[in-house]
């Protein structure tokens, strides 16, 4: 029985669709499987240009009109929810239950696809216009792409700097970090040589000695 269960689990995993391939085609683009030195790989082909499927999935390259936003990470393998039940809704509730809406832009296929976080499913499905139609949604807010220039951190995400005391934020041009002086030994210090922070410690020691000497002198200990 255990062997049957393991075989069934392995078979089910093998049958699961590749999220990067699914995402490429869900955007309205063409997926091509090509042969390379390391084996086969997928390429997402746009009307003008192309991108390796996993790079496109991570947002490292964008298609025409692509904002870079992606569906929630746990949405892959799920079906896109339909907007049919909200087509005739006149008033939507004001509750915040965010959805990631799939918006088809343009007046004819192939459409430009945009993913956008909206307040709730009703609001998303009733926000269509003649040139931008919400074709469905996933529950949860859209996910910003990981930025390869930020060591895999998402756009807008904050994270500790390598020195251990500053903070970095991932921007469109890469990591932007604060530049506070670090009073610890966790990384390179601005003195640029010796032990981390050695010059600072030495300076503080000399300064404290000078202040002590001045105190003794004023008290008449040496004069």
mmCIF file of C-alpha atoms in Angstrom:
data_model
loop_
_atom_site.group_PDB
_atom_site.id
_atom_site.type_symbol
_atom_site.label_atom_id
_atom_site.label_comp_id
_atom_site.label_asym_id
_atom_site.label_seq_id
_atom_site.Cartn_x
_atom_site.Cartn_y
_atom_site.Cartn_z
ATOM 1 C CA UNK A 1 0.000 0.000 0.000
ATOM 2 C CA UNK A 2 2.845 2.369 0.860
ATOM 3 C CA UNK A 3 4.449 1.772 -2.539
ATOM 4 C CA UNK A 4 1.139 2.444 -4.268
ATOM 5 C CA UNK A 5 0.728 5.686 -2.301
ATOM 6 C CA UNK A 6 4.266 6.842 -3.112
ATOM 7 C CA UNK A 7 3.841 5.962 -6.773
ATOM 8 C CA UNK A 8 0.538 7.815 -6.892
ATOM 9 C CA UNK A 9 2.038 10.904 -5.233
ATOM 10 C CA UNK A 10 5.006 10.932 -7.605
ATOM 11 C CA UNK A 11 2.677 10.520 -10.588
ATOM 12 C CA UNK A 12 0.471 13.390 -9.383
ATOM 13 C CA UNK A 13 3.497 15.660 -8.943
ATOM 14 C CA UNK A 14 4.762 14.745 -12.406
ATOM 15 C CA UNK A 15 1.377 15.667 -13.872
ATOM 16 C CA UNK A 16 1.291 19.104 -12.192
ATOM 17 C CA UNK A 17 1.691 21.899 -14.747
ATOM 18 C CA UNK A 18 4.835 24.012 -14.768
ATOM 19 C CA UNK A 19 3.813 27.333 -13.095
ATOM 20 C CA UNK A 20 6.091 29.349 -15.394
ATOM 21 C CA UNK A 21 4.564 27.766 -18.504
ATOM 22 C CA UNK A 22 1.035 28.283 -17.195
ATOM 23 C CA UNK A 23 1.751 31.923 -16.398
ATOM 24 C CA UNK A 24 3.200 32.627 -19.854
ATOM 25 C CA UNK A 25 0.137 31.244 -21.605
ATOM 26 C CA UNK A 26 -2.263 32.871 -19.115
ATOM 27 C CA UNK A 27 -0.819 36.221 -20.210
ATOM 28 C CA UNK A 28 -1.871 35.484 -23.778
ATOM 29 C CA UNK A 29 1.644 34.740 -25.047
ATOM 30 C CA UNK A 30 3.057 31.694 -26.840
ATOM 31 C CA UNK A 31 5.191 29.101 -25.060
ATOM 32 C CA UNK A 32 7.960 27.432 -27.075
ATOM 33 C CA UNK A 33 9.991 24.445 -25.856
ATOM 34 C CA UNK A 34 13.566 24.539 -27.148
ATOM 35 C CA UNK A 35 16.647 22.331 -26.881
ATOM 36 C CA UNK A 36 19.735 23.648 -25.115
ATOM 37 C CA UNK A 37 23.034 22.330 -23.759
ATOM 38 C CA UNK A 38 21.416 21.439 -20.435
ATOM 39 C CA UNK A 39 18.289 19.936 -21.974
ATOM 40 C CA UNK A 40 14.941 21.427 -22.893
ATOM 41 C CA UNK A 41 13.744 24.802 -21.652
ATOM 42 C CA UNK A 42 10.720 27.013 -22.198
ATOM 43 C CA UNK A 43 10.629 30.439 -23.825
ATOM 44 C CA UNK A 44 7.721 32.857 -23.549
ATOM 45 C CA UNK A 45 7.321 34.545 -26.941
ATOM 46 C CA UNK A 46 5.777 38.033 -27.099
ATOM 47 C CA UNK A 47 4.504 39.849 -30.217
ATOM 48 C CA UNK A 48 7.862 41.638 -30.177
ATOM 49 C CA UNK A 49 10.595 39.842 -28.248
ATOM 50 C CA UNK A 50 10.841 36.842 -25.943
ATOM 51 C CA UNK A 51 12.024 35.775 -22.483
ATOM 52 C CA UNK A 52 13.007 32.508 -20.792
ATOM 53 C CA UNK A 53 9.843 31.331 -19.024
ATOM 54 C CA UNK A 54 11.190 31.299 -15.442
ATOM 55 C CA UNK A 55 12.735 34.766 -15.804
ATOM 56 C CA UNK A 56 9.385 36.035 -17.057
ATOM 57 C CA UNK A 57 7.599 34.245 -14.215
ATOM 58 C CA UNK A 58 9.879 35.978 -11.662
ATOM 59 C CA UNK A 59 9.420 39.384 -13.326
ATOM 60 C CA UNK A 60 13.064 39.695 -14.417
ATOM 61 C CA UNK A 61 11.838 40.619 -17.901
ATOM 62 C CA UNK A 62 8.466 42.015 -18.940
ATOM 63 C CA UNK A 63 6.134 41.582 -21.874
ATOM 64 C CA UNK A 64 4.462 44.461 -23.751
ATOM 65 C CA UNK A 65 2.341 46.513 -21.354
ATOM 66 C CA UNK A 66 3.346 44.273 -18.438
ATOM 67 C CA UNK A 67 3.369 46.103 -15.086
ATOM 68 C CA UNK A 68 5.437 43.343 -13.505
ATOM 69 C CA UNK A 69 2.758 42.407 -10.965
ATOM 70 C CA UNK A 70 2.042 38.690 -10.622
ATOM 71 C CA UNK A 71 -0.842 36.608 -9.200
ATOM 72 C CA UNK A 72 -0.522 35.490 -5.554
ATOM 73 C CA UNK A 73 2.155 32.826 -5.081
ATOM 74 C CA UNK A 74 -0.401 30.240 -3.907
ATOM 75 C CA UNK A 75 -2.703 30.777 -6.903
ATOM 76 C CA UNK A 76 -0.888 28.528 -9.365
ATOM 77 C CA UNK A 77 -2.705 25.262 -9.878
ATOM 78 C CA UNK A 78 -6.019 26.942 -9.025
ATOM 79 C CA UNK A 79 -8.659 27.976 -11.519
ATOM 80 C CA UNK A 80 -9.183 31.661 -12.232
ATOM 81 C CA UNK A 81 -12.465 32.697 -10.572
ATOM 82 C CA UNK A 82 -15.135 33.900 -12.989
ATOM 83 C CA UNK A 83 -16.819 37.308 -12.859
ATOM 84 C CA UNK A 84 -20.159 36.005 -14.136
ATOM 85 C CA UNK A 85 -21.987 36.336 -10.804
ATOM 86 C CA UNK A 86 -21.113 40.037 -10.547
ATOM 87 C CA UNK A 87 -21.910 41.174 -14.095
ATOM 88 C CA UNK A 88 -25.256 42.726 -13.108
ATOM 89 C CA UNK A 89 -24.223 44.056 -9.684
ATOM 90 C CA UNK A 90 -25.098 47.740 -9.226
ATOM 91 C CA UNK A 91 -23.584 48.266 -5.773
ATOM 92 C CA UNK A 92 -20.566 46.496 -4.252
ATOM 93 C CA UNK A 93 -19.736 46.155 -0.546
ATOM 94 C CA UNK A 94 -16.932 48.332 0.785
ATOM 95 C CA UNK A 95 -15.165 45.504 2.632
ATOM 96 C CA UNK A 96 -11.446 44.929 2.077
ATOM 97 C CA UNK A 97 -10.982 41.370 0.845
ATOM 98 C CA UNK A 98 -8.329 41.910 -1.833
ATOM 99 C CA UNK A 99 -8.273 40.020 -5.085
ATOM 100 C CA UNK A 100 -5.733 39.960 -7.889
ATOM 101 C CA UNK A 101 -7.698 40.793 -11.040
ATOM 102 C CA UNK A 102 -6.686 39.690 -14.548
ATOM 103 C CA UNK A 103 -7.332 42.632 -16.878
ATOM 104 C CA UNK A 104 -7.385 42.246 -20.663
ATOM 105 C CA UNK A 105 -6.509 45.558 -22.314
ATOM 106 C CA UNK A 106 -7.201 46.409 -25.953
ATOM 107 C CA UNK A 107 -10.080 46.115 -28.394
ATOM 108 C CA UNK A 108 -9.030 42.836 -30.016
ATOM 109 C CA UNK A 109 -6.880 39.777 -29.377
ATOM 110 C CA UNK A 110 -4.065 39.340 -28.545
ATOM 111 C CA UNK A 111 -4.793 41.470 -25.487
ATOM 112 C CA UNK A 112 -2.262 43.071 -23.182
ATOM 113 C CA UNK A 113 -2.634 41.421 -19.772
ATOM 114 C CA UNK A 114 -2.308 43.349 -16.521
ATOM 115 C CA UNK A 115 -2.668 42.037 -12.956
ATOM 116 C CA UNK A 116 -3.983 44.527 -10.412
ATOM 117 C CA UNK A 117 -4.989 44.329 -6.739
ATOM 118 C CA UNK A 118 -8.567 45.514 -6.150
ATOM 119 C CA UNK A 119 -10.631 45.769 -2.964
ATOM 120 C CA UNK A 120 -12.831 42.699 -3.456
ATOM 121 C CA UNK A 121 -14.228 40.407 -6.138
ATOM 122 C CA UNK A 122 -17.356 42.498 -6.764
ATOM 123 C CA UNK A 123 -15.365 45.717 -7.156
ATOM 124 C CA UNK A 124 -12.937 43.977 -9.503
ATOM 125 C CA UNK A 125 -15.599 42.445 -11.719
ATOM 126 C CA UNK A 126 -17.630 45.644 -12.067
ATOM 127 C CA UNK A 127 -14.658 47.847 -12.947
ATOM 128 C CA UNK A 128 -14.423 46.718 -16.577
ATOM 129 C CA UNK A 129 -14.453 49.322 -19.333
ATOM 130 C CA UNK A 130 -14.717 49.030 -23.099
ATOM 131 C CA UNK A 131 -10.923 48.881 -23.424
ATOM 132 C CA UNK A 132 -10.064 47.022 -20.198
ATOM 133 C CA UNK A 133 -12.077 43.939 -19.242
ATOM 134 C CA UNK A 134 -11.609 42.009 -15.984
ATOM 135 C CA UNK A 135 -11.700 38.398 -17.173
ATOM 136 C CA UNK A 136 -11.346 36.826 -13.715
ATOM 137 C CA UNK A 137 -9.502 36.997 -10.417
ATOM 138 C CA UNK A 138 -7.557 35.123 -7.740
ATOM 139 C CA UNK A 139 -8.184 35.636 -4.041
ATOM 140 C CA UNK A 140 -5.390 37.624 -2.398
ATOM 141 C CA UNK A 141 -3.327 40.642 -3.393
ATOM 142 C CA UNK A 142 -1.096 40.546 -6.454
ATOM 143 C CA UNK A 143 2.589 39.821 -5.882
ATOM 144 C CA UNK A 144 5.388 42.155 -7.022
ATOM 145 C CA UNK A 145 8.116 40.386 -8.996
ATOM 146 C CA UNK A 146 11.417 39.374 -7.440
ATOM 147 C CA UNK A 147 14.194 41.734 -8.524
ATOM 148 C CA UNK A 148 17.414 39.970 -9.514
ATOM 149 C CA UNK A 149 19.332 43.140 -8.586
ATOM 150 C CA UNK A 150 18.078 42.803 -4.994
ATOM 151 C CA UNK A 151 19.249 39.237 -4.283
ATOM 152 C CA UNK A 152 15.780 37.847 -4.947
ATOM 153 C CA UNK A 153 13.863 40.339 -2.776
ATOM 154 C CA UNK A 154 10.618 41.722 -4.176
ATOM 155 C CA UNK A 155 10.193 45.300 -5.353
ATOM 156 C CA UNK A 156 9.381 47.486 -2.319
ATOM 157 C CA UNK A 157 10.533 44.856 0.198
ATOM 158 C CA UNK A 158 12.803 45.918 3.097
ATOM 159 C CA UNK A 159 15.508 43.604 4.458
ATOM 160 C CA UNK A 160 18.675 43.746 6.641
ATOM 161 C CA UNK A 161 21.844 45.051 4.996
ATOM 162 C CA UNK A 162 24.943 42.792 4.950
ATOM 163 C CA UNK A 163 26.558 44.871 7.739
ATOM 164 C CA UNK A 164 23.828 43.764 10.145
ATOM 165 C CA UNK A 165 22.727 47.203 11.348
ATOM 166 C CA UNK A 166 21.487 49.075 8.263
ATOM 167 C CA UNK A 167 18.301 48.418 6.288
ATOM 168 C CA UNK A 168 17.903 48.029 2.526
ATOM 169 C CA UNK A 169 14.833 48.456 0.321
ATOM 170 C CA UNK A 170 14.460 46.926 -3.137
ATOM 171 C CA UNK A 171 13.833 49.644 -5.750
ATOM 172 C CA UNK A 172 13.458 49.508 -9.525
ATOM 173 C CA UNK A 173 17.185 50.229 -9.878
ATOM 174 C CA UNK A 174 18.406 47.827 -7.185
ATOM 175 C CA UNK A 175 19.019 47.884 -3.421
ATOM 176 C CA UNK A 176 18.898 51.251 -1.625
ATOM 177 C CA UNK A 177 20.382 51.044 1.891
ATOM 178 C CA UNK A 178 20.669 53.385 4.849
ATOM 179 C CA UNK A 179 24.236 54.398 5.742
ATOM 180 C CA UNK A 180 24.363 54.603 9.527
ATOM 181 C CA UNK A 181 27.698 53.980 11.277
ATOM 182 C CA UNK A 182 27.689 50.469 12.748
ATOM 183 C CA UNK A 183 28.937 50.189 16.343
ATOM 184 C CA UNK A 184 29.473 46.437 16.193
ATOM 185 C CA UNK A 185 31.844 43.849 14.795
ATOM 186 C CA UNK A 186 29.382 42.194 12.398
ATOM 187 C CA UNK A 187 30.884 43.578 9.215
ATOM 188 C CA UNK A 188 33.282 46.009 7.537
ATOM 189 C CA UNK A 189 33.325 49.470 9.085
ATOM 190 C CA UNK A 190 33.945 52.881 7.535
ATOM 191 C CA UNK A 191 37.531 52.988 8.890
ATOM 192 C CA UNK A 192 38.442 50.667 6.009
ATOM 193 C CA UNK A 193 41.360 48.851 7.681
ATOM 194 C CA UNK A 194 42.350 46.831 10.742
ATOM 195 C CA UNK A 195 39.732 45.043 12.789
ATOM 196 C CA UNK A 196 36.118 46.124 12.186
ATOM 197 C CA UNK A 197 35.678 49.421 14.024
ATOM 198 C CA UNK A 198 39.223 49.315 15.426
ATOM 199 C CA UNK A 199 39.956 52.976 14.679
ATOM 200 C CA UNK A 200 36.669 54.000 16.273
ATOM 201 C CA UNK A 201 37.417 52.048 19.455
ATOM 202 C CA UNK A 202 40.942 53.483 19.601
ATOM 203 C CA UNK A 203 39.632 57.023 19.115
ATOM 204 C CA UNK A 204 37.057 56.586 21.867
ATOM 205 C CA UNK A 205 39.770 55.228 24.210
ATOM 206 C CA UNK A 206 42.061 58.220 23.524
ATOM 207 C CA UNK A 207 39.167 60.656 23.927
ATOM 208 C CA UNK A 208 38.118 59.154 27.265
ATOM 209 C CA UNK A 209 41.741 59.310 28.474
ATOM 210 C CA UNK A 210 42.045 62.961 27.462
ATOM 211 C CA UNK A 211 38.832 63.856 29.272
ATOM 212 C CA UNK A 212 40.010 62.048 32.412
ATOM 213 C CA UNK A 213 43.371 63.873 32.304
ATOM 214 C CA UNK A 214 41.591 67.208 31.910
ATOM 215 C CA UNK A 215 39.424 66.401 34.918
ATOM 216 C CA UNK A 216 42.410 65.589 37.099
ATOM 217 C CA UNK A 217 44.221 68.737 35.942
ATOM 218 C CA UNK A 218 41.256 70.942 36.802
ATOM 219 C CA UNK A 219 41.073 69.356 40.247
ATOM 220 C CA UNK A 220 44.725 70.297 40.854
ATOM 221 C CA UNK A 221 46.028 66.758 40.941
ATOM 222 C CA UNK A 222 49.000 67.511 38.655
ATOM 223 C CA UNK A 223 49.646 71.237 39.265
#
